[in-house]
Short mmCIF file of C-alpha atoms in Angstrom, two decimals:
data_model
loop_
_atom_site.label_atom_id
_atom_site.label_comp_id
_atom_site.label_asym_id
_atom_site.label_seq_id
_atom_site.Cartn_x
_atom_site.Cartn_y
_atom_site.Cartn_z
CA MET A 1365 115.93 82.26 109.03
CA ARG A 1366 113.79 84.58 111.15
CA LEU A 1367 110.95 86.63 109.71
CA ARG A 1368 108.81 89.52 110.92
CA VAL A 1369 105.35 90.06 109.47
CA GLU A 1370 103.44 93.31 109.81
CA PHE A 1371 99.77 93.21 108.82
CA THR A 1372 96.42 94.96 108.89
CA THR A 1373 92.97 93.80 107.88
CA GLU A 1374 90.21 96.00 106.51
CA PRO A 1375 87.59 97.40 106.65
CA PHE A 1376 88.37 99.27 109.86
CA ASP A 1377 85.86 99.79 112.64
CA LEU A 1378 87.08 101.97 115.48
CA ASP A 1379 84.08 101.24 117.70
CA GLU A 1380 84.34 97.45 117.74
CA ALA A 1381 86.88 94.97 116.38
CA PRO A 1382 85.40 93.34 113.27
CA ALA A 1383 85.29 89.56 113.02
CA HIS A 1384 88.16 89.47 110.51
CA ALA A 1385 90.42 91.42 112.90
CA VAL A 1386 89.55 89.12 115.81
CA VAL A 1387 90.30 86.05 113.69
CA ALA A 1388 93.64 87.47 112.54
CA ARG A 1389 94.62 88.22 116.13
CA GLU A 1390 93.65 84.69 117.23
CA VAL A 1391 95.74 83.16 114.44
CA VAL A 1392 98.96 84.93 115.46
CA GLU A 1393 98.35 84.51 119.20
CA VAL A 1394 98.09 80.71 118.94
CA ALA A 1395 100.84 80.30 116.33
CA GLU A 1396 104.30 79.14 117.36
CA LEU A 1397 105.78 82.64 117.16
CA ASP A 1398 108.33 84.28 119.45
CA ALA A 1399 106.87 87.78 119.55
CA VAL A 1400 103.39 89.11 118.82
CA ASP A 1401 102.24 92.71 119.12
CA VAL A 1402 98.59 93.41 118.35
CA GLY A 1403 97.35 96.98 118.03
CA PRO A 1404 94.35 98.87 116.67
CA PHE A 1405 96.09 100.03 113.47
CA GLY A 1406 98.72 97.36 112.88
CA ASN A 1407 100.04 94.07 114.12
CA THR A 1408 103.45 92.43 114.11
CA ALA A 1409 104.63 88.91 114.72
CA GLU A 1410 108.09 87.39 114.59
CA GLY A 1411 109.53 83.90 114.56
CA GLY A 1412 111.13 81.20 112.50
CA ALA A 1413 110.37 81.26 108.78
CA ASP A 1414 108.20 78.13 108.80
CA ALA A 1415 106.10 79.36 111.74
CA VAL A 1416 105.61 82.83 110.25
CA LEU A 1417 104.71 81.53 106.79
CA THR A 1418 102.27 78.99 108.26
CA ALA A 1419 100.66 81.74 110.35
CA VAL A 1420 100.41 84.06 107.32
CA ASP A 1421 98.67 81.34 105.30
CA ALA A 1422 96.13 80.79 108.08
CA LEU A 1423 95.75 84.52 108.68
CA LEU A 1424 94.94 85.20 105.02
CA ARG A 1425 92.53 82.32 104.63
CA ARG A 1426 90.67 82.86 107.89
CA SER A 1427 90.45 86.66 107.85
CA LEU A 1428 89.19 86.73 104.25
CA THR A 1429 86.60 84.11 105.12
CA ALA A 1430 85.58 86.22 108.14
CA GLY A 1431 84.87 89.27 105.96
CA ALA A 1432 88.14 91.10 105.35
CA THR A 1433 88.05 92.96 102.06
CA ARG A 1434 91.74 93.79 102.15
CA VAL A 1435 94.76 92.39 103.97
CA SER A 1436 97.97 94.38 103.81
CA LEU A 1437 101.16 92.69 104.90
CA GLN A 1438 104.88 93.05 104.77
CA ILE A 1439 107.42 90.36 105.56
CA ASN A 1440 111.02 91.16 106.46
CA VAL A 1441 113.99 88.96 107.16
CA VAL A 1442 115.23 89.66 110.69
CA GLU A 1443 118.88 89.53 111.57
CA GLU A 1444 119.55 86.82 114.11
CA ASP A 1445 121.48 87.75 117.22
CA HIS A 1446 124.66 85.61 117.32
CA ARG A 1447 125.99 86.26 120.81
#
């Protein structure tokens, strides 16, 4: 099964990325995911279910420890391409 996670961490700071946002970005960039898109107002990552769920666990733990007061996320099952 493939999953896509979309997430944001708060509080926002438009002038400089807060520590919790930097940590969250690092987590998904080093995870064994197929696709990662990091942006100022939202982030997405996609991959196998085990890799996504492992990354989400680390993302939640590390970003909360780094000062996030809220983490919003959505996980969707992604249709696999059977060509």
